[in-house]
């Protein structure tokens, strides 16, 4: 039974790289008919906040990555961590260290002065024949893990291939602080063990933690999961994505009017591929996905491609759903859609022309109120002659009983030939009069939707 997990720390927002990690873990579980677990790593009490837990849960819900178990919270598992620390102490895999902060600082300063790598010198590590000083009074000890002194930790990374780290590189890491609270790497180990995680799929910023975690798992006699470390996502300039420069929070994408399925489709292609396939849904992704097709080098975020994908999903999304997403955007811009045409019909006319929901909402506005046209456009298309002609065309429109795109269309040809003009000399000024912009879909369809009364009112009111 395959079991994967997504284990974010709730210290900010749900990062786009985190969503990609979650997506790959989720897809791997789904593909193998396994389970996907959500675990909130909230042991850093100073940096974890309820708001950011909410941001994670909301973000997961928004993208639609469903989990089978959890959310589990590490802060609710302290008793279990303490019991395992006890177990490691009793078995001699961990020991108490009474070094004060000052001692450690002095140690570090000396090492740096000598050009050595700063590390704990294991002065409290019990060894055969070694006599430890008596514990100093009034000092609460930390618990350190007794890292093997020699040998290597090696694993076959499902993404990066074989990775080997020598134990000599590793410190005797602290697994419990003086107040008894367990530390990050230790909690991850206990959780992955207890939750029977078979595949740890996570960002490659954790590669350095893996040998430490493997050593602890081995000391506990726990089975080792398969590790797969996903390379970073860089921005278009090849830099690490940062909150200051880039849209990194999943909320940023929602606010920009990206559909969650477009974002997932985009993230699926970031560091993984199936031939040249670009557009596919998550069912297809799950069928195709495997860890060995994940690239071991970083990928670059390409905003244009995301928009292209989003445009494809906008074309096929249900109109009701799109109306539900556009309506609040229009309301925020002070546009009341109640008195105008059905939003779904407006969207049907416009959706092929835009790449995101915000652009879609912007386009919708002239169906509900006339935009103030650009001076230059007015000057270009609405001179005296053109205005007089528009007044004549307004009479034709007023006389129309059947107000439909087809009947409006039928007025065009005869009118143009009577006036001796090409269609452009009717269509452009007409658009500007009614919509306030020359950039609209086919004018007969636009007029039909805006409605007879509105169209005539707008034409009559123009310039007054
Ligand atoms: N909590 C860690 C993070 O948010 C992830 C730990 C893990 O996946 O093992 O980066």
Coordinates of C-alpha atoms and ligand atoms in Angstrom, one line a residue, residues 5 7-9 39 41 184 188 200 202 205-206, ligand 1:
X5 CA 2.2 12.9 2.5
X7 CA 3.8 18.2 5.2
X8 CA 3.8 22.0 5.0
X9 CA 4.9 24.3 7.8
X39 CA 0.3 16.9 7.9
X41 CA 4.2 20.8 10.7
X184 CA 11.9 19.5 13.5
X188 CA 9.3 14.4 10.8
X200 CA 8.6 10.9 1.0
X202 CA 9.4 16.8 -1.0
X205 CA 15.8 21.9 0.1
X206 CA 15.4 18.9 2.4
Ligands
LIG1 N1 7.6 21.1 6.8 C1 8.5 21.1 5.7 C2 8.4 22.3 4.8 O1 7.4 22.9 4.8 C3 8.4 19.8 4.8 C4 9.0 18.7 5.5 C5 9.0 17.4 4.7 O2 8.3 17.3 3.6 O3 9.6 16.5 5.1 O4 9.3 22.6 4.1

